[in-house]
mmCIF file of C-alpha atoms in Angstrom:
data_model
loop_
_atom_site.group_PDB
_atom_site.id
_atom_site.type_symbol
_atom_site.label_atom_id
_atom_site.label_comp_id
_atom_site.label_asym_id
_atom_site.label_seq_id
_atom_site.Cartn_x
_atom_site.Cartn_y
_atom_site.Cartn_z
ATOM 1 C CA GLU A 10 -37.433 -21.457 22.810
ATOM 2 C CA PRO A 11 -36.324 -24.686 24.548
ATOM 3 C CA GLU A 12 -35.344 -24.294 28.179
ATOM 4 C CA VAL A 13 -33.909 -26.195 31.104
ATOM 5 C CA THR A 14 -36.540 -26.966 33.709
ATOM 6 C CA GLN A 15 -35.928 -27.794 37.359
ATOM 7 C CA THR A 16 -38.194 -29.253 40.007
ATOM 8 C CA PRO A 17 -39.106 -28.570 42.686
ATOM 9 C CA SER A 18 -38.602 -24.812 42.826
ATOM 10 C CA HIS A 19 -38.269 -24.982 46.601
ATOM 11 C CA GLN A 20 -37.423 -27.960 48.793
ATOM 12 C CA VAL A 21 -37.359 -27.932 52.570
ATOM 13 C CA THR A 22 -35.758 -30.878 54.328
ATOM 14 C CA GLN A 23 -34.451 -31.817 57.719
ATOM 15 C CA MET A 24 -30.768 -32.302 58.413
ATOM 16 C CA GLY A 25 -29.689 -35.858 57.667
ATOM 17 C CA GLN A 26 -32.421 -36.517 55.118
ATOM 18 C CA GLU A 27 -31.818 -37.417 51.495
ATOM 19 C CA VAL A 28 -32.960 -35.073 48.748
ATOM 20 C CA ILE A 29 -33.148 -35.478 45.002
ATOM 21 C CA LEU A 30 -33.188 -32.409 42.795
ATOM 22 C CA ARG A 31 -34.477 -32.914 39.297
ATOM 23 C CA CYS A 32 -33.642 -31.292 36.000
ATOM 24 C CA VAL A 33 -34.811 -31.738 32.438
ATOM 25 C CA PRO A 34 -32.066 -30.424 30.143
ATOM 26 C CA ILE A 35 -32.664 -29.202 26.617
ATOM 27 C CA SER A 36 -33.392 -32.268 24.527
ATOM 28 C CA ASN A 37 -30.511 -32.281 22.040
ATOM 29 C CA HIS A 38 -27.885 -31.281 24.594
ATOM 30 C CA LEU A 39 -25.162 -33.734 25.574
ATOM 31 C CA TYR A 40 -23.324 -32.029 28.435
ATOM 32 C CA PHE A 41 -24.877 -31.463 31.806
ATOM 33 C CA TYR A 42 -23.839 -29.507 34.871
ATOM 34 C CA TRP A 43 -24.856 -28.745 38.423
ATOM 35 C CA TYR A 44 -23.965 -25.493 40.157
ATOM 36 C CA ARG A 45 -24.910 -24.095 43.512
ATOM 37 C CA GLN A 46 -25.167 -20.594 44.929
ATOM 38 C CA ILE A 47 -25.232 -19.954 48.643
ATOM 39 C CA LEU A 48 -27.204 -16.820 49.457
ATOM 40 C CA GLY A 49 -25.147 -13.719 48.690
ATOM 41 C CA GLN A 50 -22.214 -15.678 47.265
ATOM 42 C CA LYS A 51 -20.835 -16.679 43.866
ATOM 43 C CA VAL A 52 -22.260 -19.335 41.584
ATOM 44 C CA GLU A 53 -20.060 -22.394 42.230
ATOM 45 C CA PHE A 54 -19.414 -25.337 39.931
ATOM 46 C CA LEU A 55 -20.271 -28.743 41.378
ATOM 47 C CA VAL A 56 -20.077 -31.357 38.644
ATOM 48 C CA SER A 57 -20.154 -31.955 34.908
ATOM 49 C CA PHE A 58 -21.596 -35.061 33.268
ATOM 50 C CA TYR A 59 -21.283 -36.526 29.803
ATOM 51 C CA ASN A 60 -21.962 -39.897 28.254
ATOM 52 C CA ASN A 61 -23.412 -41.227 31.494
ATOM 53 C CA GLU A 62 -20.432 -40.476 33.622
ATOM 54 C CA ILE A 63 -18.960 -37.654 35.637
ATOM 55 C CA SER A 64 -16.364 -35.792 33.612
ATOM 56 C CA GLU A 65 -15.274 -33.362 36.301
ATOM 57 C CA LYS A 66 -16.226 -32.523 39.878
ATOM 58 C CA SER A 67 -15.248 -29.829 42.306
ATOM 59 C CA GLU A 68 -14.041 -30.171 45.885
ATOM 60 C CA ILE A 69 -17.564 -29.390 47.050
ATOM 61 C CA PHE A 70 -18.905 -32.511 45.322
ATOM 62 C CA ASP A 71 -17.954 -35.046 47.990
ATOM 63 C CA ASP A 72 -19.281 -38.526 48.686
ATOM 64 C CA GLN A 73 -22.589 -37.118 49.900
ATOM 65 C CA PHE A 74 -23.404 -35.998 46.364
ATOM 66 C CA SER A 75 -24.243 -38.097 43.336
ATOM 67 C CA VAL A 76 -25.661 -37.463 39.895
ATOM 68 C CA GLU A 77 -27.597 -39.657 37.551
ATOM 69 C CA ARG A 78 -29.299 -39.580 34.200
ATOM 70 C CA PRO A 79 -31.922 -42.245 34.885
ATOM 71 C CA ASP A 80 -33.593 -41.984 31.497
ATOM 72 C CA GLY A 81 -33.268 -40.041 28.270
ATOM 73 C CA SER A 82 -34.592 -36.809 29.662
ATOM 74 C CA ASN A 83 -33.932 -36.334 33.379
ATOM 75 C CA PHE A 84 -30.722 -35.386 35.153
ATOM 76 C CA THR A 85 -30.723 -35.606 38.943
ATOM 77 C CA LEU A 86 -28.581 -34.453 41.834
ATOM 78 C CA LYS A 87 -28.852 -36.454 45.046
ATOM 79 C CA ILE A 88 -27.600 -35.328 48.413
ATOM 80 C CA ARG A 89 -27.509 -38.387 50.615
ATOM 81 C CA SER A 90 -27.478 -36.852 54.087
ATOM 82 C CA THR A 91 -28.126 -33.140 54.031
ATOM 83 C CA LYS A 92 -26.299 -30.680 56.255
ATOM 84 C CA LEU A 93 -27.278 -27.155 57.227
ATOM 85 C CA GLU A 94 -24.533 -25.810 54.967
ATOM 86 C CA ASP A 95 -26.124 -27.482 51.935
ATOM 87 C CA SER A 96 -28.816 -24.800 52.020
ATOM 88 C CA ALA A 97 -28.437 -22.977 48.713
ATOM 89 C CA MET A 98 -29.867 -22.481 45.238
ATOM 90 C CA TYR A 99 -28.967 -25.372 42.976
ATOM 91 C CA PHE A 100 -28.825 -24.714 39.240
ATOM 92 C CA CYS A 101 -28.786 -27.277 36.477
ATOM 93 C CA ALA A 102 -27.294 -26.379 33.103
ATOM 94 C CA SER A 103 -26.854 -28.064 29.766
ATOM 95 C CA SER A 104 -24.815 -27.440 26.660
ATOM 96 C CA GLU A 105 -25.005 -28.762 23.143
ATOM 97 C CA ALA A 106 -21.265 -29.158 22.742
ATOM 98 C CA LEU A 107 -17.921 -28.498 24.356
ATOM 99 C CA ARG A 108 -16.969 -26.020 21.671
ATOM 100 C CA GLY A 109 -15.934 -22.745 23.224
ATOM 101 C CA GLY A 110 -18.700 -21.066 21.305
ATOM 102 C CA SER A 111 -21.438 -23.282 22.707
ATOM 103 C CA PRO A 112 -23.191 -21.563 25.618
ATOM 104 C CA LEU A 113 -24.545 -23.148 28.780
ATOM 105 C CA HIS A 114 -28.271 -22.861 29.361
ATOM 106 C CA PHE A 115 -29.365 -22.725 32.984
ATOM 107 C CA GLY A 116 -32.591 -23.558 34.752
ATOM 108 C CA ASN A 117 -34.115 -21.241 37.320
ATOM 109 C CA GLY A 118 -32.949 -23.381 40.165
ATOM 110 C CA THR A 119 -34.174 -25.261 43.204
ATOM 111 C CA ARG A 120 -33.943 -23.459 46.506
ATOM 112 C CA LEU A 121 -32.902 -26.069 49.082
ATOM 113 C CA THR A 122 -33.480 -25.211 52.717
ATOM 114 C CA VAL A 123 -32.066 -27.595 55.307
ATOM 115 C CA THR A 124 -33.452 -27.164 58.824
ATOM 116 C CA ASP T 27 -8.623 -21.202 34.009
ATOM 117 C CA ALA T 28 -7.912 -17.733 32.676
ATOM 118 C CA LYS T 29 -9.329 -15.055 34.949
ATOM 119 C CA THR T 30 -11.414 -12.007 34.250
ATOM 120 C CA THR T 31 -11.659 -8.722 36.134
ATOM 121 C CA GLN T 32 -14.849 -6.685 36.279
ATOM 122 C CA PRO T 33 -15.951 -3.673 38.314
ATOM 123 C CA ASN T 34 -18.061 -4.684 41.313
ATOM 124 C CA SER T 35 -20.920 -2.363 40.428
ATOM 125 C CA MET T 36 -22.166 0.145 37.883
ATOM 126 C CA GLU T 37 -25.137 2.451 37.587
ATOM 127 C CA SER T 38 -27.069 3.506 34.565
ATOM 128 C CA ASN T 39 -30.111 5.566 33.766
ATOM 129 C CA GLU T 40 -33.052 3.952 32.056
ATOM 130 C CA GLU T 41 -33.036 4.224 28.266
ATOM 131 C CA GLU T 42 -29.349 5.133 28.145
ATOM 132 C CA PRO T 43 -26.593 2.888 26.778
ATOM 133 C CA VAL T 44 -24.485 0.882 29.229
ATOM 134 C CA HIS T 45 -20.912 -0.256 28.643
ATOM 135 C CA LEU T 46 -19.810 -3.059 30.964
ATOM 136 C CA PRO T 47 -16.044 -3.625 30.838
ATOM 137 C CA CYS T 48 -14.079 -6.828 31.378
ATOM 138 C CA ASN T 49 -10.337 -7.384 31.484
ATOM 139 C CA HIS T 50 -8.879 -10.769 30.601
ATOM 140 C CA SER T 51 -5.188 -10.149 30.053
ATOM 141 C CA THR T 52 -4.233 -13.851 30.355
ATOM 142 C CA ILE T 53 -6.696 -15.040 27.717
ATOM 143 C CA SER T 54 -5.392 -17.816 25.494
ATOM 144 C CA GLY T 55 -5.787 -17.897 21.762
ATOM 145 C CA THR T 56 -8.643 -20.386 21.823
ATOM 146 C CA ASP T 57 -10.682 -18.984 24.719
ATOM 147 C CA TYR T 58 -14.106 -17.675 23.858
ATOM 148 C CA ILE T 59 -15.439 -14.669 25.771
ATOM 149 C CA HIS T 60 -18.878 -15.354 27.200
ATOM 150 C CA TRP T 61 -21.261 -13.014 28.990
ATOM 151 C CA TYR T 62 -24.064 -14.169 31.237
ATOM 152 C CA ARG T 63 -26.378 -12.281 33.505
ATOM 153 C CA GLN T 64 -28.345 -13.236 36.582
ATOM 154 C CA LEU T 65 -31.572 -11.446 37.322
ATOM 155 C CA PRO T 66 -32.747 -11.470 40.953
ATOM 156 C CA SER T 67 -33.944 -14.913 42.059
ATOM 157 C CA GLN T 68 -33.206 -16.493 38.683
ATOM 158 C CA GLY T 69 -30.546 -18.725 37.166
ATOM 159 C CA PRO T 70 -27.719 -17.340 35.045
ATOM 160 C CA GLU T 71 -28.847 -16.436 31.542
ATOM 161 C CA TYR T 72 -26.649 -16.531 28.454
ATOM 162 C CA VAL T 73 -26.251 -13.109 26.840
ATOM 163 C CA ILE T 74 -23.614 -13.259 24.120
ATOM 164 C CA HIS T 75 -20.219 -14.674 23.244
ATOM 165 C CA GLY T 76 -17.395 -14.006 20.826
ATOM 166 C CA LEU T 77 -13.882 -15.018 19.859
ATOM 167 C CA THR T 78 -12.216 -12.169 17.973
ATOM 168 C CA SER T 79 -14.807 -10.102 16.115
ATOM 169 C CA ASN T 80 -17.464 -7.860 17.562
ATOM 170 C CA VAL T 81 -20.843 -9.558 17.886
ATOM 171 C CA ASN T 82 -24.423 -8.348 17.979
ATOM 172 C CA ASN T 83 -27.581 -10.141 18.984
ATOM 173 C CA ARG T 84 -31.049 -9.145 20.107
ATOM 174 C CA MET T 85 -29.949 -8.686 23.700
ATOM 175 C CA ALA T 86 -26.635 -6.872 23.430
ATOM 176 C CA SER T 87 -23.415 -6.188 21.563
ATOM 177 C CA LEU T 88 -19.955 -7.439 22.420
ATOM 178 C CA ALA T 89 -16.925 -5.363 21.534
ATOM 179 C CA ILE T 90 -13.619 -7.240 21.725
ATOM 180 C CA ALA T 91 -10.295 -5.418 21.806
ATOM 181 C CA GLU T 92 -7.882 -6.154 19.006
ATOM 182 C CA ASP T 93 -5.427 -7.837 21.406
ATOM 183 C CA ARG T 94 -8.355 -9.706 23.033
ATOM 184 C CA LYS T 95 -7.192 -8.673 26.490
ATOM 185 C CA SER T 96 -10.408 -6.841 27.209
ATOM 186 C CA SER T 97 -14.005 -6.737 26.076
ATOM 187 C CA THR T 98 -17.092 -4.613 26.619
ATOM 188 C CA LEU T 99 -20.695 -5.693 26.812
ATOM 189 C CA ILE T 100 -22.964 -3.013 25.431
ATOM 190 C CA LEU T 101 -26.629 -2.705 26.301
ATOM 191 C CA HIS T 102 -27.921 -0.164 23.822
ATOM 192 C CA ARG T 103 -30.867 1.062 25.828
ATOM 193 C CA ALA T 104 -31.000 -0.034 29.448
ATOM 194 C CA THR T 105 -34.362 -0.913 30.905
ATOM 195 C CA LEU T 106 -35.270 -1.570 34.517
ATOM 196 C CA ARG T 107 -35.391 -5.257 33.617
ATOM 197 C CA ASP T 108 -31.674 -5.157 32.779
ATOM 198 C CA ALA T 109 -30.788 -4.680 36.456
ATOM 199 C CA ALA T 110 -28.779 -7.824 37.168
ATOM 200 C CA VAL T 111 -25.340 -9.229 37.893
ATOM 201 C CA TYR T 112 -23.334 -9.498 34.668
ATOM 202 C CA TYR T 113 -20.591 -12.105 34.399
ATOM 203 C CA CYS T 114 -17.747 -12.102 31.906
ATOM 204 C CA ILE T 115 -16.343 -15.637 31.633
ATOM 205 C CA LEU T 116 -13.759 -17.275 29.417
ATOM 206 C CA ARG T 117 -14.699 -20.637 28.002
ATOM 207 C CA ALA T 118 -11.820 -22.821 26.895
ATOM 208 C CA VAL T 119 -12.250 -24.882 23.773
ATOM 209 C CA SER T 120 -10.492 -28.065 24.644
ATOM 210 C CA GLY T 121 -8.892 -30.040 27.426
ATOM 211 C CA ASN T 122 -11.683 -29.517 29.879
ATOM 212 C CA THR T 123 -15.280 -30.328 30.469
ATOM 213 C CA GLY T 124 -16.670 -27.022 29.314
ATOM 214 C CA LYS T 125 -17.544 -25.814 32.790
ATOM 215 C CA LEU T 126 -17.863 -22.094 33.396
ATOM 216 C CA ILE T 127 -16.166 -20.505 36.380
ATOM 217 C CA PHE T 128 -18.177 -17.571 37.727
ATOM 218 C CA GLY T 129 -16.556 -14.612 39.427
ATOM 219 C CA GLN T 130 -18.326 -11.899 41.388
ATOM 220 C CA GLY T 131 -19.509 -10.130 38.249
ATOM 221 C CA THR T 132 -20.719 -6.560 37.900
ATOM 222 C CA THR T 133 -23.953 -5.602 39.623
ATOM 223 C CA LEU T 134 -25.783 -3.221 37.317
ATOM 224 C CA GLN T 135 -28.328 -0.837 38.802
ATOM 225 C CA VAL T 136 -30.695 0.904 36.419
ATOM 226 C CA LYS T 137 -32.303 4.095 37.668
ATOM 227 C CA PRO T 138 -35.651 5.263 36.308
#
């Protein structure tokens, strides 16, 4: 069964450094998402992406964050200057369609630790 | 976004059926009811969804009330591997980007 893959599984970085989290969505999917989950808290929506542009973003997704689909298969989340509070699990998801009956498929996440 | 209400936690014995309830009294006519679960240290996993009729798949069954204001996820025979947080989420059809909004979910413990 096709799946969403994320790399790396764990990333450790120093405060102020840039990080890029990578995702390969399911190949025929058109809608892409990033979520994050701080340890012990809810899964929070960050951004949705379609047709090479952001379609919606949350308040969390400030100017330090950016997303890109650099080629036909990868979908990346960049944090320009990491803060301690960016430490979290980051999940990528993709969906075939926006129909209410079309589920999101999630990767197993990248654990980002900012020191 | 229409909200859902779920119990914070439930317990079940292994090999017994589990009924996980969800209330969504403000559901609109075009909202689909989705269920996801999150096993420890993993990403959310799609379980099942429905609109009006009850649904079955290899993982679970979804029973939807006639007025659609509540639903129940049914695991027919719980296993230890089913211990997870279960999320009931409404997914609107149009006018948005298809994002899912996660609540706290129901933490299911399965006892051997």
